[in-house]
Amino acid sequence: MFPVPFAGLLANLTHVPPGYSPSPGTMMPPRLGVPRKIISQPFKQLLDNSKYFLPVNPPNMKLVLPVSLFIVLSFPGTLFSQPKKIIDSIEKILPSQKDSVLAKSYNELTWQYRSVDRGKGISYGEKAIALSQQIKFPTGEAQAYNDLGILYMDQQEMDKAVASYRKAIPIREKLGDKKGLAAVYLKIGIVYQKSGKFDKALENGLLSLKLYEDLKDEFSVATALNNVGIANQNVGNVDAALQYHERALAIREKINDKPGLSSSYLALGTIHFLKDDLVQAKYFMEKADTIATMINNYEVMAAAAHNLAAIYDKTGPYEKGLDYAETAFSIREQLGDVKTVVSTLNVWGGLLTKTKQFKPAEDKLLQALQLSDTLLSCLPEKPRIYLSLTDLYEAMGDFKKANEMARLQMKYHDSIYTADMNLRFSDAETKYQTAVKEKEIQKQQFEISKRNYWIAGIGALLLLGTLLGYSYYKRFKLKKEKQLQAEIMHQQDMSTRAVLQAEENERERIARELHDGVGQMMSAAKMNLSAMEGDLAFTNDNQRNAYERIVSLVDEGCKEVRTVSHQMMPNALLKKGLASAIREFIDKIDNRILKVDLYSEGLNERIDTNTETVLYRVVQECVNNVIKHSGANHLDISLIKDSDGISVTIEDNGKGFDTSQKAASEGIGLKNIRTRIDYLKGTVDFDSTLGKGTLVAIHVPLA
């Protein structure tokens, strides 16, 4: 797993392959308000002189860091004495204050008590709200709702946190405070991330991103991009997540935001881990750790150690992974971050299982399970822990417990990742993109209106200018109409892309659910049946034959589930390319029913992923049409890539059809083929005659 909390960052979980949950961490925006400007002079100098620090990174990180960190976090004289001094100073002067000055002091006490006594902090926040409403001081009221939201989130009271933030929204809107409004949406998104409500996290993250982009606040735009990327990553949209993280990284490199860079490198390492590119994942993890060490960011150091443990869990040596897991656990335990401690215990337990240290592995995993019950934000980690326990008990040969853990894993998995999650993500992303385009179109329309006004004014003053202006206006209008038409076509292309992407995402989701859900349960059933064989006393051969037939049927079911999931999302297309994926697809066709010959040329190098996917689906549709409708017994497929593009021909010796009849040539299947090829800016022609087979000719240009 890859969580990355960092000062003000919150770790999140992702919808990823079984075992661990890599996550680059969600950035919190800074607290709103400017305390030094709203507090009276007697203790202003104390604030200006306050220091919040961690000790310099010791040379032996693994052995010394947890001790150093324990000293800092345990003694109020180092880290927490300053808030107490500030609190005492503010409380002494409260009797002399009134109106907005008093409300601001209440707000500051709310914030300062966060690290000392959250109950008192909440009490002062409620006082700030009551006073601000009484004196009609909306800025103070909005600030109080903001600070209370953070305190409620600290206490894992997520519903109260969201309610408090939402009360701040209409106030910020009325004040025209776009920056404050953007921060509120960002924090609401973070609460939903921690609660496992990833679709709502994306929706609020995109609202925040749009506002920060309007403000041209590069630092905050990068923060919002990071969080939107994580929201996509949480449901397995790794390609979309990668785009957002790369945009965030570009901004942070530009403004030299070192804490942000460590977060972005960690996020990119996470994406490469999910793509199974462990070399790149390790590269980015080490870059993140280098910066974190430079700026003494212990949370990122712990996350990097955790992430490297997860990498070594996949690649070995497992003993090295155990060292990293122990280091990450030590730091996180001292930091008191229960959520990340749970994640690290899960990785640690998995590594112990692989090194056959079963009892310590069970202890770590049960400890993780027990801790996960203490926080709502640990809910997404539960299915991963149960999956690790399933692997442990299978390795121990306790198939009854393994089956029970697998059942619980499915239960918690289904409670978090609902079937329509991807569709809601697509809706939120479409709304964001539409808002951006509408703004551009409105700007163009405003420019057109302004130019038309000046043309009309000049025409009223000068007769000759009227003729010239009219000619210019016609040319300009024609140009803008062409631009608008081009924009409409672009939007249509984007809509087609979104539909095709949603279809591929749904195929991938169903394939994953079949493989990880039904497939695992079928495998567990087979294991249990096999384990029972020695306990059954067969009285005759008929009973034994019946038992063996049942085991055989379950085994065939497992194979069928794997076959269907691989057809829906073939690994060959992801790993080897178009020609290999089509070869794998036709090899599964019974040549007694249909003999298929495949010829490919020029496809040794990979082409654009979208082009590969669309062409694969088109060939798949054509072959299925031949099997279902043509009655053919022979099929030739040709794939040729040259400098002009890719040419595909599919020719069968079946019964053919009359292309002059519109109903026959424009069925749903053929329309789907035309739509996909149009999306690639290509051409498709159907040549068929009754009794003489069918030829489908496709050409797709390559940019």
XYZ file of C-alpha atoms in Angstrom:
703
model
C 0.000 0.000 0.000
C 1.178 3.536 -0.638
C -0.313 6.063 1.838
C 1.423 9.405 2.038
C 0.397 11.566 4.897
C 2.556 14.655 5.106
C 2.330 17.676 7.394
C -1.334 18.457 6.860
C -1.843 15.451 4.560
C -4.365 12.696 5.098
C -3.676 9.152 3.898
C -6.239 7.523 1.642
C -6.969 4.090 0.303
C -7.283 2.910 -3.250
C -9.290 0.423 -5.208
C -6.382 -1.749 -6.313
C -5.379 -5.373 -6.780
C -5.577 -7.628 -3.695
C -3.303 -7.155 -0.715
C -2.243 -3.599 -0.079
C -3.569 -0.157 -0.916
C -1.116 2.311 -2.454
C -2.177 5.934 -1.963
C -0.301 9.197 -2.408
C -2.121 11.085 0.367
C -4.567 13.953 0.324
C -3.270 17.472 0.867
C -5.089 19.745 3.309
C -5.306 23.432 2.363
C -3.946 25.926 4.877
C -6.267 27.167 7.620
C -8.298 30.137 6.453
C -7.940 33.466 8.185
C -4.862 35.464 9.252
C -4.483 35.062 13.028
C -1.604 37.540 13.428
C -3.769 40.371 12.111
C -6.765 39.718 14.327
C -5.110 39.281 17.744
C -4.380 42.239 19.998
C -0.849 43.589 20.440
C 0.118 42.258 23.945
C 0.709 38.717 22.645
C 1.304 39.407 18.927
C 5.078 39.329 19.448
C 4.767 35.957 21.164
C 3.059 34.587 18.034
C 5.702 36.076 15.761
C 8.481 34.464 17.798
C 6.842 31.033 18.083
C 8.648 28.033 16.539
C 7.146 24.742 15.456
C 9.865 22.258 14.624
C 11.002 18.683 14.407
C 14.634 17.704 15.099
C 17.193 17.385 12.319
C 17.116 13.951 10.679
C 19.637 11.698 12.480
C 22.200 9.773 10.405
C 20.825 6.315 11.249
C 17.185 6.732 10.261
C 16.070 3.188 11.049
C 17.578 3.006 14.515
C 17.399 6.574 15.815
C 14.408 8.311 14.205
C 11.601 6.721 16.259
C 13.395 7.729 19.487
C 13.889 11.322 18.289
C 10.303 11.546 17.162
C 9.080 10.170 20.479
C 10.927 12.935 22.324
C 9.374 15.636 20.134
C 5.850 14.280 20.338
C 5.925 13.423 24.036
C 7.194 16.548 25.756
C 5.191 19.808 25.675
C 8.381 21.804 26.061
C 9.340 21.086 22.450
C 6.272 21.070 20.218
C 3.128 21.862 22.226
C 4.316 24.445 24.764
C 3.846 27.338 22.329
C 0.085 26.743 21.741
C -0.414 26.626 25.535
C 1.382 29.957 25.971
C -0.710 31.491 23.190
C -3.915 30.151 24.748
C -3.026 31.603 28.178
C -2.222 34.999 26.647
C -5.515 35.174 24.692
C -7.678 34.026 27.609
C -6.177 36.707 29.894
C -7.351 39.537 27.647
C -10.796 38.133 26.747
C -12.595 40.239 29.437
C -11.309 43.442 27.814
C -12.529 42.534 24.299
C -15.915 42.776 22.585
C -17.684 42.530 19.223
C -15.593 41.376 16.231
C -12.284 41.477 18.160
C -13.744 39.057 20.730
C -15.145 36.828 17.967
C -11.697 36.670 16.351
C -10.119 35.712 19.673
C -12.714 32.935 20.102
C -11.774 31.672 16.640
C -8.062 31.703 17.453
C -8.677 29.786 20.690
C -10.691 27.222 18.698
C -7.674 26.609 16.510
C -5.003 26.698 19.233
C -6.900 24.212 21.409
C -6.810 21.711 18.529
C -3.521 20.237 19.792
C -4.304 20.688 23.498
C -7.993 20.038 24.278
C -10.369 19.588 21.329
C -13.428 19.710 23.595
C -12.549 23.236 24.707
C -11.689 24.143 21.139
C -15.180 23.110 19.989
C -16.724 25.089 22.868
C -14.889 28.267 21.771
C -15.914 27.639 18.166
C -19.574 27.538 19.179
C -19.087 30.799 21.110
C -17.526 32.388 18.011
C -20.537 31.366 15.905
C -23.079 32.656 18.424
C -21.309 36.021 18.836
C -20.681 36.459 15.093
C -24.372 35.835 14.336
C -25.397 38.285 17.065
C -23.175 41.133 15.810
C -23.645 40.196 12.115
C -19.976 39.363 11.528
C -20.102 36.784 8.683
C -16.311 36.505 8.282
C -15.925 35.344 11.875
C -18.872 32.939 11.545
C -17.432 31.327 8.385
C -14.004 31.002 10.038
C -15.572 29.261 13.048
C -17.403 26.736 10.853
C -14.109 26.065 9.046
C -12.133 25.458 12.266
C -14.886 23.336 13.817
C -14.941 21.182 10.686
C -11.231 20.434 11.129
C -11.664 19.588 14.831
C -14.605 17.284 14.073
C -12.521 15.585 11.380
C -9.682 15.125 13.914
C -12.219 13.332 16.140
C -13.446 11.166 13.237
C -16.930 12.750 13.457
C -17.174 12.957 9.687
C -20.889 13.820 9.412
C -20.443 16.752 11.798
C -17.360 17.899 9.878
C -19.239 17.954 6.548
C -22.240 19.709 8.128
C -19.978 22.398 9.601
C -18.153 22.984 6.319
C -21.432 23.191 4.390
C -22.713 25.934 6.710
C -19.678 27.997 5.671
C -20.458 27.692 1.927
C -23.373 30.215 1.620
C -21.463 32.695 3.807
C -18.335 32.487 1.639
C -20.502 32.809 -1.485
C -22.261 35.911 -0.120
C -18.892 37.453 0.809
C -17.548 36.696 -2.688
C -14.658 34.838 -1.033
C -13.710 32.435 -3.834
C -10.490 31.335 -2.167
C -12.274 30.506 1.080
C -15.009 28.708 -0.860
C -12.427 26.658 -2.783
C -10.752 25.641 0.479
C -14.090 24.542 1.952
C -14.879 22.328 -1.057
C -11.363 20.866 -0.892
C -11.794 19.982 2.796
C -15.224 18.450 2.209
C -13.615 16.297 -0.482
C -10.958 15.195 2.004
C -13.605 14.176 4.560
C -15.351 12.066 1.900
C -11.994 10.539 0.925
C -11.402 9.496 4.532
C -14.949 8.098 4.711
C -14.551 6.006 1.554
C -17.174 8.038 -0.385
C -14.914 8.504 -3.376
C -17.506 9.794 -5.870
C -18.416 12.682 -3.549
C -14.719 13.284 -2.916
C -14.188 13.723 -6.663
C -17.210 16.003 -7.067
C -16.048 18.410 -4.344
C -12.413 18.180 -5.433
C -13.337 19.279 -8.972
C -15.405 22.188 -7.620
C -12.360 23.296 -5.639
C -10.034 22.844 -8.635
C -12.266 25.008 -10.865
C -12.306 27.849 -8.313
C -8.534 27.752 -7.780
C -7.974 27.766 -11.554
C -10.178 30.869 -11.852
C -8.071 32.520 -9.113
C -4.816 31.479 -10.863
C -3.526 30.275 -7.480
C -0.860 27.831 -8.678
C 0.014 26.408 -5.260
C -3.624 25.621 -4.465
C -4.309 24.363 -8.010
C -1.514 21.809 -7.528
C -3.014 20.767 -4.188
C -6.470 20.305 -5.733
C -5.022 18.403 -8.710
C -3.284 16.056 -6.274
C -6.541 15.329 -4.434
C -8.590 14.867 -7.624
C -5.913 12.477 -8.867
C -6.224 10.441 -5.673
C -10.030 10.358 -5.988
C -9.643 8.796 -9.447
C -6.955 6.431 -8.192
C -9.226 5.274 -5.363
C -11.609 3.607 -7.845
C -8.926 2.320 -10.198
C -8.977 5.130 -12.816
C -5.182 5.112 -12.878
C -4.786 6.766 -16.304
C -6.909 9.751 -15.258
C -5.090 9.870 -11.909
C -1.728 9.926 -13.712
C -2.766 12.956 -15.782
C -3.804 14.938 -12.699
C -0.642 14.036 -10.772
C 1.593 14.995 -13.718
C -0.157 18.388 -13.952
C 0.378 18.905 -10.210
C 4.054 17.923 -10.526
C 4.644 20.411 -13.368
C 3.255 23.264 -11.250
C 5.236 22.267 -8.157
C 8.469 22.064 -10.136
C 7.746 25.515 -11.545
C 7.152 27.125 -8.122
C 9.776 24.941 -6.349
C 7.285 23.628 -3.785
C 9.460 21.000 -2.087
C 6.802 19.561 0.279
C 4.431 19.368 -2.675
C 7.107 17.745 -4.838
C 7.594 14.969 -2.298
C 3.832 14.358 -2.387
C 3.742 14.347 -6.195
C 6.692 11.968 -6.516
C 5.036 9.652 -4.028
C 1.771 9.841 -5.978
C 3.529 9.026 -9.258
C 5.278 6.119 -7.582
C 1.849 4.892 -6.521
C 0.496 5.034 -10.070
C 3.459 3.072 -11.421
C 2.963 0.530 -8.633
C -0.650 0.106 -9.780
C 0.554 -0.286 -13.360
C 2.942 -2.980 -12.108
C 5.970 -0.925 -13.198
C 7.900 -1.539 -9.996
C 11.193 -0.097 -11.276
C 9.591 3.307 -11.883
C 7.605 3.017 -8.653
C 10.793 2.527 -6.655
C 12.500 5.402 -8.521
C 9.778 7.898 -7.596
C 9.542 6.596 -3.998
C 13.255 7.223 -3.521
C 12.961 10.747 -4.987
C 10.123 11.497 -2.558
C 12.174 10.164 0.349
C 15.193 12.292 -0.627
C 13.175 15.521 -0.482
C 11.337 14.462 2.683
C 14.675 13.789 4.412
C 15.966 17.178 3.269
C 13.003 19.032 4.836
C 12.587 16.693 7.850
C 9.139 15.490 6.822
C 8.752 12.320 8.881
C 5.298 11.423 7.566
C 6.611 11.159 3.994
C 9.674 9.254 5.199
C 7.349 6.744 6.873
C 5.193 6.526 3.759
C 8.263 5.903 1.567
C 9.414 3.110 3.875
C 5.907 1.620 3.794
C 5.747 1.843 0.013
C 9.135 0.207 -0.457
C 7.969 -2.606 1.826
C 4.998 -3.111 -0.519
C 7.340 -3.173 -3.541
C 9.615 -5.767 -1.954
C 6.513 -7.785 -1.096
C 5.990 -8.175 -4.846
C 9.626 -8.511 -5.944
C 11.532 -9.837 -2.950
C 13.714 -10.164 -1.027
C 10.972 -10.340 1.593
C 13.440 -9.824 4.453
C 14.277 -6.363 3.103
C 10.573 -5.599 2.881
C 10.198 -6.613 6.536
C 12.893 -4.089 7.532
C 11.050 -1.282 5.724
C 7.697 -2.323 7.194
C 9.147 -2.273 10.714
C 10.636 1.208 10.125
C 7.336 2.589 8.775
C 5.405 1.091 11.684
C 7.787 2.590 14.279
C 7.450 6.114 12.881
C 3.693 5.960 12.381
C 3.086 4.527 15.835
C 4.979 7.475 17.359
C 3.023 9.927 15.190
C -0.217 8.383 16.456
C -1.756 8.047 12.972
C -3.991 5.011 13.487
C -5.106 4.786 9.868
C -1.601 4.485 8.437
C -0.547 2.175 11.289
C -3.370 -0.175 10.207
C -2.144 -0.094 6.598
C 1.450 -0.824 7.582
C 0.417 -3.698 9.863
C -1.392 -5.218 6.875
C 1.733 -5.027 4.669
C 3.878 -6.335 7.521
C 1.543 -9.287 8.071
C 1.594 -10.152 4.372
C 5.403 -10.191 4.298
C 5.502 -12.396 7.405
C 3.095 -14.799 5.680
C 5.400 -15.063 2.676
C 8.358 -15.825 4.959
C 6.218 -18.530 6.668
C 6.221 -16.730 10.029
C 2.543 -17.573 10.466
C 1.981 -16.765 14.138
C 3.587 -13.265 13.996
C 1.706 -12.654 10.721
C -1.621 -13.542 12.356
C -0.820 -11.279 15.327
C -0.072 -8.279 13.062
C -3.169 -8.785 10.901
C -5.521 -9.266 13.856
C -4.016 -6.163 15.481
C -4.701 -4.236 12.248
C -8.282 -5.539 12.211
C -8.834 -4.520 15.829
C -7.425 -1.014 15.249
C -9.505 -0.593 12.084
C -12.670 -0.855 14.189
C -11.713 2.320 16.064
C -11.872 4.711 13.068
C -14.445 5.215 10.307
C -11.627 6.178 7.926
C -10.204 2.636 8.252
C -13.304 1.095 6.620
C -11.705 0.808 3.133
C -8.756 -1.052 4.702
C -10.923 -3.855 6.105
C -11.381 -5.840 2.859
C -7.608 -5.734 2.320
C -6.929 -7.071 5.824
C -9.460 -9.874 5.324
C -7.793 -10.719 2.002
C -4.391 -10.911 3.740
C -5.955 -13.169 6.388
C -7.377 -15.352 3.594
C -3.867 -15.765 2.138
C -2.461 -16.499 5.619
C -4.978 -19.223 6.474
C -4.647 -20.799 3.019
C -0.867 -20.940 3.538
C -1.478 -22.537 6.968
C -3.876 -25.096 5.437
C -6.841 -23.848 7.516
C -9.334 -23.721 4.624
C -12.368 -23.180 6.847
C -10.954 -19.927 8.237
C -9.691 -18.959 4.779
C -13.194 -19.337 3.358
C -14.687 -17.232 6.172
C -12.111 -14.465 5.624
C -12.823 -14.507 1.859
C -16.556 -14.090 2.572
C -15.896 -11.104 4.861
C -13.551 -9.594 2.268
C -16.317 -9.690 -0.340
C -18.829 -8.213 2.115
C -16.714 -5.161 2.982
C -15.477 -4.724 -0.587
C -19.027 -4.559 -1.938
C -20.071 -2.090 0.785
C -17.435 0.415 -0.415
C -17.159 0.010 -4.193
C -20.647 0.158 -5.644
C -21.443 -0.815 -9.217
C -22.326 2.708 -10.346
C -19.231 4.384 -8.841
C -17.466 4.746 -12.221
C -20.570 6.221 -13.814
C -20.794 8.879 -11.096
C -17.097 9.625 -11.582
C -17.689 10.072 -15.318
C -20.592 12.451 -14.610
C -18.493 14.580 -12.245
C -15.574 14.737 -14.698
C -17.920 15.656 -17.573
C -19.470 18.467 -15.523
C -16.015 19.878 -14.800
C -14.887 19.726 -18.434
C -18.208 21.204 -19.607
C -17.850 24.124 -17.175
C -14.361 24.857 -18.517
C -15.569 24.773 -22.141
C -18.648 26.898 -21.394
C -16.419 29.542 -19.887
C -14.275 29.593 -23.036
C -17.358 29.823 -25.264
C -18.824 32.648 -23.144
C -15.552 34.511 -23.461
C -15.641 34.082 -27.238
C -19.264 35.247 -27.384
C -18.402 38.299 -25.296
C -15.571 39.132 -27.654
C -17.902 38.767 -30.645
C -20.503 41.034 -29.029
C -17.879 43.664 -28.203
C -16.499 43.647 -31.737
C -19.991 43.862 -33.213
C -20.672 46.923 -31.054
C -17.600 48.709 -32.325
C -18.373 47.775 -35.922
C -21.898 49.194 -35.566
C -20.537 52.408 -33.975
C -17.982 52.964 -36.685
C -20.638 52.253 -39.326
C -22.893 54.983 -37.854
C -20.103 57.577 -38.014
C -18.539 56.805 -41.372
C -20.404 55.707 -44.485
C -17.321 54.345 -46.157
C -16.289 52.751 -42.896
C -19.700 51.075 -42.821
C -19.023 49.229 -46.064
C -15.533 48.207 -44.962
C -16.766 47.308 -41.516
C -19.619 45.213 -42.917
C -17.193 43.286 -45.095
C -14.905 42.734 -42.100
C -17.882 41.711 -39.956
C -19.019 39.067 -42.475
C -15.534 37.594 -42.686
C -15.126 37.645 -38.920
C -18.552 36.068 -38.353
C -17.810 33.319 -40.881
C -14.502 32.643 -39.136
C -16.166 32.464 -35.737
C -18.887 30.190 -37.081
C -16.207 27.879 -38.402
C -14.452 27.993 -35.037
C -17.734 27.294 -33.247
C -18.454 24.392 -35.612
C -14.966 23.045 -34.964
C -15.582 23.352 -31.225
C -18.895 21.499 -31.560
C -17.155 18.709 -33.467
C -14.462 18.644 -30.803
C -17.128 18.335 -28.096
C -18.741 15.495 -30.058
C -15.356 13.760 -30.228
C -14.956 14.211 -26.485
C -18.429 12.793 -25.879
C -17.624 9.756 -28.042
C -14.326 9.344 -26.216
C -16.160 9.522 -22.858
C -18.703 6.900 -23.964
C -15.987 4.535 -25.229
C -13.877 5.112 -22.124
C -16.882 4.478 -19.875
C -17.569 1.263 -21.808
C -13.953 0.100 -21.398
C -14.010 1.047 -17.695
C -17.189 -0.979 -17.232
C -15.666 -3.954 -19.067
C -12.617 -3.693 -16.853
C -14.759 -3.383 -13.704
C -16.893 -6.419 -14.599
C -13.781 -8.428 -15.528
C -12.141 -7.487 -12.231
C -15.288 -8.332 -10.234
C -15.525 -11.713 -11.994
C -11.855 -12.477 -11.414
C -11.483 -11.093 -7.871
C -15.001 -11.807 -6.624
C -16.735 -14.810 -8.201
C -13.411 -16.371 -9.223
C -12.049 -16.231 -5.675
C -15.224 -17.666 -4.177
C -15.223 -20.511 -6.760
C -11.554 -21.204 -5.996
C -12.335 -21.218 -2.271
C -15.214 -23.658 -2.890
C -12.893 -25.944 -4.852
C -10.282 -25.849 -2.074
C -12.901 -26.682 0.549
C -14.254 -29.571 -1.541
C -10.728 -30.891 -2.051
C -10.012 -30.548 1.674
C -13.148 -32.551 2.490
C -12.201 -35.522 0.282
C -10.217 -37.252 3.026
C -13.096 -36.817 5.506
C -15.753 -38.447 3.309
C -16.344 -42.192 3.488
C -17.476 -43.304 0.032
C -19.476 -46.544 0.215
C -19.233 -47.278 -3.490
C -17.671 -46.068 -6.753
C -20.831 -44.211 -7.772
C -20.518 -41.895 -4.781
C -16.832 -41.238 -5.498
C -17.577 -40.602 -9.194
C -20.363 -38.173 -8.223
C -17.993 -36.324 -5.866
C -15.299 -36.092 -8.566
C -17.881 -34.779 -11.066
C -18.811 -31.999 -8.605
C -15.140 -31.015 -8.174
C -14.725 -31.101 -11.963
C -17.774 -28.846 -12.460
C -16.458 -26.315 -9.934
C -13.059 -26.393 -11.685
C -14.725 -25.837 -15.059
C -16.634 -22.932 -13.515
C -13.362 -21.369 -12.327
C -11.891 -21.707 -15.836
C -15.027 -20.226 -17.425
C -14.933 -17.185 -15.097
C -11.252 -16.609 -15.952
C -11.955 -17.004 -19.685
C -14.830 -14.473 -19.619
C -12.843 -11.948 -17.536
C -9.817 -12.227 -19.873
C -12.032 -11.784 -22.956
C -13.568 -8.633 -21.496
C -10.173 -7.138 -20.644
C -7.401 -9.177 -22.367
C -4.003 -8.980 -20.691
C -2.289 -9.367 -24.069
C -3.755 -6.021 -25.221
C -2.376 -4.281 -22.129
C 1.041 -5.953 -22.211
C 1.900 -6.988 -25.792
C -0.198 -4.939 -28.183
C -2.914 -5.268 -30.822
C -1.610 -8.187 -32.920
C -0.890 -10.390 -29.895
C -4.301 -9.624 -28.354
C -6.142 -10.548 -31.563
C -4.011 -13.697 -31.926
C -4.926 -14.683 -28.349
C -8.609 -13.992 -29.080
C -8.830 -16.106 -32.280
C -6.785 -18.938 -30.769
C -9.748 -19.543 -28.448
C -12.104 -20.129 -31.410
C -12.742 -23.785 -32.240
C -11.225 -24.221 -35.734
C -13.671 -27.049 -36.390
C -16.383 -24.380 -36.434
C -14.417 -21.516 -37.978
C -10.837 -21.615 -39.286
C -9.228 -18.179 -38.858
C -6.004 -17.068 -40.574
C -4.300 -13.934 -39.202
C -1.621 -11.941 -41.021
C 0.053 -8.931 -39.399
C 2.813 -6.634 -40.603
C 4.508 -3.545 -39.145
C 3.028 -3.871 -35.653
C 6.250 -4.690 -33.827
C 6.095 -1.361 -31.967
C 3.192 -0.292 -29.755
C 0.721 2.292 -31.030
C -1.619 4.649 -29.152
C -3.533 2.797 -26.415
C -6.921 4.223 -27.484
C -6.304 3.176 -31.101
C -5.319 -0.346 -30.033
C -8.398 -0.691 -27.833
C -10.850 0.577 -30.476
C -9.389 -1.611 -33.266
C -9.392 -4.657 -30.987
C -13.088 -4.113 -30.165
C -13.928 -3.608 -33.856
C -12.159 -6.839 -34.894
C -13.807 -8.637 -31.977
C -17.244 -7.362 -33.106
C -16.604 -8.428 -36.727
C -15.473 -11.938 -35.742
C -18.489 -12.350 -33.458
C -20.774 -11.231 -36.340
C -19.168 -13.831 -38.613
C -19.710 -16.587 -36.031
C -23.296 -15.576 -35.277
C -24.677 -14.614 -38.684
C -22.512 -15.559 -41.677
C -22.447 -19.370 -41.578
C -18.822 -19.177 -42.777
C -16.197 -21.838 -42.078
C -13.148 -19.759 -43.025
C -12.078 -16.227 -42.087
C -9.036 -14.179 -43.135
C -7.851 -11.228 -41.001
C -5.093 -8.869 -42.130
C -3.420 -6.138 -40.023
C -0.907 -3.938 -41.855
C 0.748 -0.782 -40.479
C 2.673 1.508 -42.817
C 3.488 5.214 -43.107
C -0.122 6.043 -44.086
C -1.706 4.347 -41.070
C -3.202 0.976 -40.200
C -5.230 -1.100 -42.661
C -7.465 -3.911 -41.431
C -9.353 -6.359 -43.662
C -11.717 -9.064 -42.436
C -13.029 -11.443 -45.147
C -15.254 -14.513 -44.702
C -16.735 -17.093 -47.110
C -20.209 -16.978 -45.553
C -23.655 -16.287 -46.956
C -23.170 -12.498 -47.172
C -25.935 -9.869 -47.275
C -27.424 -7.297 -49.615
C -25.705 -3.954 -48.850
C -28.306 -2.082 -50.918
C -30.912 -2.810 -48.254
C -30.466 -0.141 -45.581
C -31.987 -2.225 -42.779
C -29.427 -5.003 -43.373
C -26.375 -2.740 -43.744
C -27.145 -0.394 -40.861
C -27.767 -2.763 -37.948
C -26.638 -1.959 -34.407
C -23.421 -3.948 -34.775
C -22.364 -2.170 -37.965
C -23.312 1.225 -36.503
C -21.099 0.482 -33.493
C -18.224 -0.325 -35.851
C -18.766 2.894 -37.848
C -18.951 4.991 -34.641
C -15.686 3.575 -33.283
C -13.808 4.037 -36.583
C -15.209 7.581 -36.988
C -13.821 8.334 -33.533
C -10.351 7.404 -34.877
C -10.930 9.630 -37.965
C -10.768 6.508 -40.093
C -12.922 4.896 -42.820
C -14.767 1.597 -42.974
C -16.312 -0.048 -46.061
C -18.504 -3.160 -46.263
C -18.474 -5.206 -49.472
C -20.884 -8.135 -49.504
C -22.976 -10.147 -51.951
C -25.549 -12.818 -51.146
C -23.857 -16.218 -51.286
C -20.348 -14.795 -51.757
C -19.257 -13.750 -48.287
C -18.388 -10.375 -46.798
C -15.321 -8.115 -46.820
C -14.822 -5.386 -44.194
C -12.054 -2.903 -45.083
C -10.845 -0.435 -42.447
C -8.202 2.269 -42.653
C -7.124 4.418 -39.696
C -4.568 7.214 -40.138
C -1.846 7.589 -37.505
C -0.953 11.115 -36.405
